[in-house]
């Protein structure tokens, strides 16, 4: 056996040992999966097996038979806060602080405008992550125009030095969508508060992949999607977190009948509902909402800390396999090596990355491509195993090698 073949056999053997010792391995059966290595859960999570049957009941019985009665009898009306309480432990929040509904973009707008209003007079500047997902920047710019603030893009590492007496609100991504870099939520939140400003976190690439600690670290407001590591399905509703002691002062720029204290009173004057409910706007999107509720059942009995431990083990092993298999210089990792700075994805830069990803997908390894030259691989510990990781790195090596 050649040295290369022996090395490959040794790595495959380690993958089998790691899979055999994996306490979360049995969770894979809770999803609808095939023999494809699916490493794109950071864009769209896999389908939980409980969702199709639940949706069939929602459509056929709740909508088809009960019809309008389902708003009360099937719990449709309370779904936004009920499902919010299911998400709460996954992001380190006590019940009663998260409401589900609308898109991430809409919730970012609500949160940033509300943060400026909470900050009070004399503060007229919004800091936004200069490397953020584009929509967050667009929304922050619109929120700045609406509130009469100046918008100042800064890199997350420069936030502490950019804060000042004019800063009203800061909007940052917990994990960079392109590189997978994890930003220091506790330290940055503390710095923003010390400056007298309000902190808004976008949790799209961290919720369901690692501990967040919203309550522990005193985060003011947070938003996130549910179709990535929470596996809620394409376009599933997002969520808004409002810290409990701020709820009576949360002034949403999008008041709607669903956020009224007396929604069926049909009064001309708006009176906000108590608690996180004032983050609601219009009629909930029930089909997507209840699909998400069913999807969250996969978390029954699962520890976020155990998920984080496996996530780091998976990404460590992938980087090790890439180093062992891929020819020197063929790819460059953009993802930090330090665990404290790494989310649950690995981003690799390589020439002709779009074509490389196309060929990987043809060979049963699904990640995604970000312009101009980045391959992204997302590791969802609930259903990705170490054998998947080894196979992905091996196919990548064969692909870039040819």
JSON list of N, CA and C in Angstrom, two decimals, residues 196-247:
[
{"chain": "A", "resi": 196, "resn": "UNK", "atom": "N", "xyz": [-23.33, 53.65, 26.03]},
{"chain": "A", "resi": 196, "resn": "UNK", "atom": "CA", "xyz": [-24.70, 54.17, 26.15]},
{"chain": "A", "resi": 196, "resn": "UNK", "atom": "C", "xyz": [-25.57, 53.89, 24.96]},
{"chain": "A", "resi": 197, "resn": "UNK", "atom": "N", "xyz": [-25.15, 52.99, 24.07]},
{"chain": "A", "resi": 197, "resn": "UNK", "atom": "CA", "xyz": [-25.92, 52.68, 22.86]},
{"chain": "A", "resi": 197, "resn": "UNK", "atom": "C", "xyz": [-26.64, 51.34, 23.01]},
{"chain": "A", "resi": 198, "resn": "UNK", "atom": "N", "xyz": [-27.43, 51.00, 22.00]},
{"chain": "A", "resi": 198, "resn": "UNK", "atom": "CA", "xyz": [-28.20, 49.75, 21.99]},
{"chain": "A", "resi": 198, "resn": "UNK", "atom": "C", "xyz": [-27.61, 48.78, 20.96]},
{"chain": "A", "resi": 199, "resn": "UNK", "atom": "N", "xyz": [-27.64, 47.50, 21.31]},
{"chain": "A", "resi": 199, "resn": "UNK", "atom": "CA", "xyz": [-27.02, 46.46, 20.50]},
{"chain": "A", "resi": 199, "resn": "UNK", "atom": "C", "xyz": [-28.08, 45.60, 19.82]},
{"chain": "A", "resi": 200, "resn": "UNK", "atom": "N", "xyz": [-27.93, 45.41, 18.51]},
{"chain": "A", "resi": 200, "resn": "UNK", "atom": "CA", "xyz": [-28.80, 44.53, 17.73]},
{"chain": "A", "resi": 200, "resn": "UNK", "atom": "C", "xyz": [-27.92, 43.47, 17.08]},
{"chain": "A", "resi": 201, "resn": "UNK", "atom": "N", "xyz": [-28.22, 42.20, 17.34]},
{"chain": "A", "resi": 201, "resn": "UNK", "atom": "CA", "xyz": [-27.46, 41.11, 16.74]},
{"chain": "A", "resi": 201, "resn": "UNK", "atom": "C", "xyz": [-28.30, 40.37, 15.71]},
{"chain": "A", "resi": 202, "resn": "UNK", "atom": "N", "xyz": [-27.67, 40.03, 14.59]},
{"chain": "A", "resi": 202, "resn": "UNK", "atom": "CA", "xyz": [-28.26, 39.16, 13.58]},
{"chain": "A", "resi": 202, "resn": "UNK", "atom": "C", "xyz": [-27.69, 37.76, 13.82]},
{"chain": "A", "resi": 203, "resn": "UNK", "atom": "N", "xyz": [-28.59, 36.81, 14.17]},
{"chain": "A", "resi": 203, "resn": "UNK", "atom": "CA", "xyz": [-28.17, 35.47, 14.57]},
{"chain": "A", "resi": 203, "resn": "UNK", "atom": "C", "xyz": [-28.38, 34.41, 13.48]},
{"chain": "A", "resi": 204, "resn": "UNK", "atom": "N", "xyz": [-28.56, 34.84, 12.24]},
{"chain": "A", "resi": 204, "resn": "UNK", "atom": "CA", "xyz": [-28.91, 33.89, 11.18]},
{"chain": "A", "resi": 204, "resn": "UNK", "atom": "C", "xyz": [-27.95, 32.72, 11.06]},
{"chain": "A", "resi": 205, "resn": "UNK", "atom": "N", "xyz": [-26.65, 32.98, 11.25]},
{"chain": "A", "resi": 205, "resn": "UNK", "atom": "CA", "xyz": [-25.66, 31.92, 11.06]},
{"chain": "A", "resi": 205, "resn": "UNK", "atom": "C", "xyz": [-25.12, 31.35, 12.37]},
{"chain": "A", "resi": 206, "resn": "UNK", "atom": "N", "xyz": [-25.82, 31.63, 13.48]},
{"chain": "A", "resi": 206, "resn": "UNK", "atom": "CA", "xyz": [-25.37, 31.05, 14.74]},
{"chain": "A", "resi": 206, "resn": "UNK", "atom": "C", "xyz": [-26.46, 30.31, 15.49]},
{"chain": "A", "resi": 207, "resn": "UNK", "atom": "N", "xyz": [-27.70, 30.76, 15.41]},
{"chain": "A", "resi": 207, "resn": "UNK", "atom": "CA", "xyz": [-28.78, 30.09, 16.14]},
{"chain": "A", "resi": 207, "resn": "UNK", "atom": "C", "xyz": [-28.94, 28.65, 15.67]},
{"chain": "A", "resi": 208, "resn": "UNK", "atom": "N", "xyz": [-28.87, 27.72, 16.59]},
{"chain": "A", "resi": 208, "resn": "UNK", "atom": "CA", "xyz": [-28.97, 26.31, 16.26]},
{"chain": "A", "resi": 208, "resn": "UNK", "atom": "C", "xyz": [-27.64, 25.65, 15.98]},
{"chain": "A", "resi": 209, "resn": "UNK", "atom": "N", "xyz": [-26.57, 26.44, 15.99]},
{"chain": "A", "resi": 209, "resn": "UNK", "atom": "CA", "xyz": [-25.23, 25.89, 15.74]},
{"chain": "A", "resi": 209, "resn": "UNK", "atom": "C", "xyz": [-24.31, 26.06, 16.93]},
{"chain": "A", "resi": 210, "resn": "UNK", "atom": "N", "xyz": [-24.60, 27.03, 17.78]},
{"chain": "A", "resi": 210, "resn": "UNK", "atom": "CA", "xyz": [-23.71, 27.30, 18.92]},
{"chain": "A", "resi": 210, "resn": "UNK", "atom": "C", "xyz": [-24.47, 28.09, 19.98]},
{"chain": "A", "resi": 211, "resn": "UNK", "atom": "N", "xyz": [-24.00, 28.06, 21.22]},
{"chain": "A", "resi": 211, "resn": "UNK", "atom": "CA", "xyz": [-24.66, 28.86, 22.27]},
{"chain": "A", "resi": 211, "resn": "UNK", "atom": "C", "xyz": [-24.53, 30.34, 21.97]},
{"chain": "A", "resi": 212, "resn": "UNK", "atom": "N", "xyz": [-25.61, 31.09, 22.24]},
{"chain": "A", "resi": 212, "resn": "UNK", "atom": "CA", "xyz": [-25.62, 32.52, 21.96]},
{"chain": "A", "resi": 212, "resn": "UNK", "atom": "C", "xyz": [-25.62, 33.33, 23.26]},
{"chain": "A", "resi": 213, "resn": "UNK", "atom": "N", "xyz": [-26.47, 32.97, 24.21]},
{"chain": "A", "resi": 213, "resn": "UNK", "atom": "CA", "xyz": [-26.48, 33.64, 25.51]},
{"chain": "A", "resi": 213, "resn": "UNK", "atom": "C", "xyz": [-27.05, 35.04, 25.49]},
{"chain": "A", "resi": 214, "resn": "UNK", "atom": "N", "xyz": [-28.21, 35.22, 24.86]},
{"chain": "A", "resi": 214, "resn": "UNK", "atom": "CA", "xyz": [-28.81, 36.55, 24.77]},
{"chain": "A", "resi": 214, "resn": "UNK", "atom": "C", "xyz": [-29.07, 37.16, 26.14]},
{"chain": "A", "resi": 215, "resn": "UNK", "atom": "N", "xyz": [-29.72, 36.40, 27.02]},
{"chain": "A", "resi": 215, "resn": "UNK", "atom": "CA", "xyz": [-30.01, 36.92, 28.36]},
{"chain": "A", "resi": 215, "resn": "UNK", "atom": "C", "xyz": [-28.74, 37.09, 29.18]},
{"chain": "A", "resi": 216, "resn": "UNK", "atom": "N", "xyz": [-27.88, 36.11, 29.13]},
{"chain": "A", "resi": 216, "resn": "UNK", "atom": "CA", "xyz": [-26.66, 36.14, 29.93]},
{"chain": "A", "resi": 216, "resn": "UNK", "atom": "C", "xyz": [-25.82, 37.37, 29.65]},
{"chain": "A", "resi": 217, "resn": "UNK", "atom": "N", "xyz": [-25.78, 37.79, 28.37]},
{"chain": "A", "resi": 217, "resn": "UNK", "atom": "CA", "xyz": [-24.91, 38.89, 27.99]},
{"chain": "A", "resi": 217, "resn": "UNK", "atom": "C", "xyz": [-25.66, 40.21, 27.81]},
{"chain": "A", "resi": 218, "resn": "UNK", "atom": "N", "xyz": [-26.93, 40.23, 28.18]},
{"chain": "A", "resi": 218, "resn": "UNK", "atom": "CA", "xyz": [-27.68, 41.48, 28.19]},
{"chain": "A", "resi": 218, "resn": "UNK", "atom": "C", "xyz": [-27.94, 42.08, 26.83]},
{"chain": "A", "resi": 219, "resn": "UNK", "atom": "N", "xyz": [-28.04, 41.26, 25.80]},
{"chain": "A", "resi": 219, "resn": "UNK", "atom": "CA", "xyz": [-28.33, 41.77, 24.46]},
{"chain": "A", "resi": 219, "resn": "UNK", "atom": "C", "xyz": [-29.67, 42.49, 24.47]},
{"chain": "A", "resi": 220, "resn": "UNK", "atom": "N", "xyz": [-29.73, 43.63, 23.80]},
{"chain": "A", "resi": 220, "resn": "UNK", "atom": "CA", "xyz": [-30.97, 44.42, 23.76]},
{"chain": "A", "resi": 220, "resn": "UNK", "atom": "C", "xyz": [-32.00, 43.80, 22.82]},
{"chain": "A", "resi": 221, "resn": "UNK", "atom": "N", "xyz": [-31.59, 43.64, 21.56]},
{"chain": "A", "resi": 221, "resn": "UNK", "atom": "CA", "xyz": [-32.48, 43.15, 20.52]},
{"chain": "A", "resi": 221, "resn": "UNK", "atom": "C", "xyz": [-31.71, 42.19, 19.62]},
{"chain": "A", "resi": 222, "resn": "UNK", "atom": "N", "xyz": [-32.41, 41.20, 19.08]},
{"chain": "A", "resi": 222, "resn": "UNK", "atom": "CA", "xyz": [-31.77, 40.26, 18.17]},
{"chain": "A", "resi": 222, "resn": "UNK", "atom": "C", "xyz": [-32.81, 39.75, 17.17]},
{"chain": "A", "resi": 223, "resn": "UNK", "atom": "N", "xyz": [-32.33, 39.38, 16.02]},
{"chain": "A", "resi": 223, "resn": "UNK", "atom": "CA", "xyz": [-33.19, 38.82, 14.98]},
{"chain": "A", "resi": 223, "resn": "UNK", "atom": "C", "xyz": [-32.50, 37.60, 14.39]},
{"chain": "A", "resi": 224, "resn": "UNK", "atom": "N", "xyz": [-33.25, 36.79, 13.70]},
{"chain": "A", "resi": 224, "resn": "UNK", "atom": "CA", "xyz": [-32.66, 35.63, 13.03]},
{"chain": "A", "resi": 224, "resn": "UNK", "atom": "C", "xyz": [-33.64, 34.93, 12.14]},
{"chain": "A", "resi": 225, "resn": "UNK", "atom": "N", "xyz": [-33.11, 34.18, 11.19]},
{"chain": "A", "resi": 225, "resn": "UNK", "atom": "CA", "xyz": [-33.96, 33.37, 10.33]},
{"chain": "A", "resi": 225, "resn": "UNK", "atom": "C", "xyz": [-34.10, 31.98, 10.95]},
{"chain": "A", "resi": 226, "resn": "UNK", "atom": "N", "xyz": [-34.98, 31.17, 10.37]},
{"chain": "A", "resi": 226, "resn": "UNK", "atom": "CA", "xyz": [-35.21, 29.83, 10.92]},
{"chain": "A", "resi": 226, "resn": "UNK", "atom": "C", "xyz": [-35.00, 28.72, 9.90]},
{"chain": "A", "resi": 227, "resn": "UNK", "atom": "N", "xyz": [-34.54, 29.08, 8.70]},
{"chain": "A", "resi": 227, "resn": "UNK", "atom": "CA", "xyz": [-34.43, 28.06, 7.65]},
{"chain": "A", "resi": 227, "resn": "UNK", "atom": "C", "xyz": [-33.01, 27.50, 7.49]},
{"chain": "A", "resi": 228, "resn": "UNK", "atom": "N", "xyz": [-32.08, 27.95, 8.31]},
{"chain": "A", "resi": 228, "resn": "UNK", "atom": "CA", "xyz": [-30.72, 27.42, 8.23]},
{"chain": "A", "resi": 228, "resn": "UNK", "atom": "C", "xyz": [-30.56, 26.30, 9.27]},
{"chain": "A", "resi": 229, "resn": "UNK", "atom": "N", "xyz": [-29.88, 26.57, 10.37]},
{"chain": "A", "resi": 229, "resn": "UNK", "atom": "CA", "xyz": [-29.62, 25.51, 11.35]},
{"chain": "A", "resi": 229, "resn": "UNK", "atom": "C", "xyz": [-30.87, 25.13, 12.15]},
{"chain": "A", "resi": 230, "resn": "UNK", "atom": "N", "xyz": [-31.95, 25.90, 12.04]},
{"chain": "A", "resi": 230, "resn": "UNK", "atom": "CA", "xyz": [-33.20, 25.54, 12.71]},
{"chain": "A", "resi": 230, "resn": "UNK", "atom": "C", "xyz": [-34.13, 24.74, 11.81]},
{"chain": "A", "resi": 231, "resn": "UNK", "atom": "N", "xyz": [-33.77, 24.59, 10.53]},
{"chain": "A", "resi": 231, "resn": "UNK", "atom": "CA", "xyz": [-34.42, 23.64, 9.61]},
{"chain": "A", "resi": 231, "resn": "UNK", "atom": "C", "xyz": [-35.91, 23.88, 9.41]},
{"chain": "A", "resi": 232, "resn": "UNK", "atom": "N", "xyz": [-36.32, 25.16, 9.42]},
{"chain": "A", "resi": 232, "resn": "UNK", "atom": "CA", "xyz": [-37.75, 25.47, 9.32]},
{"chain": "A", "resi": 232, "resn": "UNK", "atom": "C", "xyz": [-38.32, 25.42, 7.92]},
{"chain": "A", "resi": 233, "resn": "UNK", "atom": "N", "xyz": [-37.48, 25.29, 6.90]},
{"chain": "A", "resi": 233, "resn": "UNK", "atom": "CA", "xyz": [-37.99, 25.21, 5.53]},
{"chain": "A", "resi": 233, "resn": "UNK", "atom": "C", "xyz": [-37.76, 26.50, 4.77]},
{"chain": "A", "resi": 234, "resn": "UNK", "atom": "N", "xyz": [-37.83, 26.44, 3.43]},
{"chain": "A", "resi": 234, "resn": "UNK", "atom": "CA", "xyz": [-37.54, 27.62, 2.60]},
{"chain": "A", "resi": 234, "resn": "UNK", "atom": "C", "xyz": [-38.48, 28.78, 2.92]},
{"chain": "A", "resi": 235, "resn": "UNK", "atom": "N", "xyz": [-37.88, 29.93, 3.24]},
{"chain": "A", "resi": 235, "resn": "UNK", "atom": "CA", "xyz": [-38.68, 31.10, 3.54]},
{"chain": "A", "resi": 235, "resn": "UNK", "atom": "C", "xyz": [-39.45, 31.04, 4.84]},
{"chain": "A", "resi": 236, "resn": "UNK", "atom": "N", "xyz": [-39.09, 30.13, 5.74]},
{"chain": "A", "resi": 236, "resn": "UNK", "atom": "CA", "xyz": [-39.81, 30.03, 7.02]},
{"chain": "A", "resi": 236, "resn": "UNK", "atom": "C", "xyz": [-39.67, 31.34, 7.79]},
{"chain": "A", "resi": 237, "resn": "UNK", "atom": "N", "xyz": [-40.65, 31.67, 8.63]},
{"chain": "A", "resi": 237, "resn": "UNK", "atom": "CA", "xyz": [-40.65, 32.98, 9.29]},
{"chain": "A", "resi": 237, "resn": "UNK", "atom": "C", "xyz": [-39.46, 33.19, 10.21]},
{"chain": "A", "resi": 238, "resn": "UNK", "atom": "N", "xyz": [-39.05, 34.43, 10.31]},
{"chain": "A", "resi": 238, "resn": "UNK", "atom": "CA", "xyz": [-37.93, 34.81, 11.16]},
{"chain": "A", "resi": 238, "resn": "UNK", "atom": "C", "xyz": [-38.45, 35.10, 12.57]},
{"chain": "A", "resi": 239, "resn": "UNK", "atom": "N", "xyz": [-37.56, 35.61, 13.43]},
{"chain": "A", "resi": 239, "resn": "UNK", "atom": "CA", "xyz": [-37.98, 35.90, 14.80]},
{"chain": "A", "resi": 239, "resn": "UNK", "atom": "C", "xyz": [-37.30, 37.18, 15.28]},
{"chain": "A", "resi": 240, "resn": "UNK", "atom": "N", "xyz": [-37.91, 37.76, 16.31]},
{"chain": "A", "resi": 240, "resn": "UNK", "atom": "CA", "xyz": [-37.43, 39.00, 16.93]},
{"chain": "A", "resi": 240, "resn": "UNK", "atom": "C", "xyz": [-37.35, 38.79, 18.43]},
{"chain": "A", "resi": 241, "resn": "UNK", "atom": "N", "xyz": [-36.20, 39.09, 19.00]},
{"chain": "A", "resi": 241, "resn": "UNK", "atom": "CA", "xyz": [-35.99, 39.03, 20.45]},
{"chain": "A", "resi": 241, "resn": "UNK", "atom": "C", "xyz": [-35.96, 40.44, 21.01]},
{"chain": "A", "resi": 242, "resn": "UNK", "atom": "N", "xyz": [-36.76, 40.68, 22.03]},
{"chain": "A", "resi": 242, "resn": "UNK", "atom": "CA", "xyz": [-36.76, 41.96, 22.74]},
{"chain": "A", "resi": 242, "resn": "UNK", "atom": "C", "xyz": [-36.55, 41.64, 24.23]},
{"chain": "A", "resi": 243, "resn": "UNK", "atom": "N", "xyz": [-35.45, 42.10, 24.78]},
{"chain": "A", "resi": 243, "resn": "UNK", "atom": "CA", "xyz": [-35.13, 41.81, 26.18]},
{"chain": "A", "resi": 243, "resn": "UNK", "atom": "C", "xyz": [-36.29, 42.26, 27.08]},
{"chain": "A", "resi": 244, "resn": "UNK", "atom": "N", "xyz": [-36.59, 41.48, 28.08]},
{"chain": "A", "resi": 244, "resn": "UNK", "atom": "CA", "xyz": [-37.81, 41.67, 28.86]},
{"chain": "A", "resi": 244, "resn": "UNK", "atom": "C", "xyz": [-37.94, 43.07, 29.45]},
{"chain": "A", "resi": 245, "resn": "UNK", "atom": "N", "xyz": [-36.84, 43.63, 29.96]},
{"chain": "A", "resi": 245, "resn": "UNK", "atom": "CA", "xyz": [-36.95, 44.94, 30.62]},
{"chain": "A", "resi": 245, "resn": "UNK", "atom": "C", "xyz": [-37.07, 46.10, 29.64]},
{"chain": "A", "resi": 246, "resn": "UNK", "atom": "N", "xyz": [-36.95, 45.82, 28.33]},
{"chain": "A", "resi": 246, "resn": "UNK", "atom": "CA", "xyz": [-37.11, 46.85, 27.32]},
{"chain": "A", "resi": 246, "resn": "UNK", "atom": "C", "xyz": [-38.47, 46.79, 26.63]},
{"chain": "A", "resi": 247, "resn": "UNK", "atom": "N", "xyz": [-39.23, 45.76, 26.91]},
{"chain": "A", "resi": 247, "resn": "UNK", "atom": "CA", "xyz": [-40.45, 45.53, 26.14]},
{"chain": "A", "resi": 247, "resn": "UNK", "atom": "C", "xyz": [-41.48, 46.63, 26.28]}
]
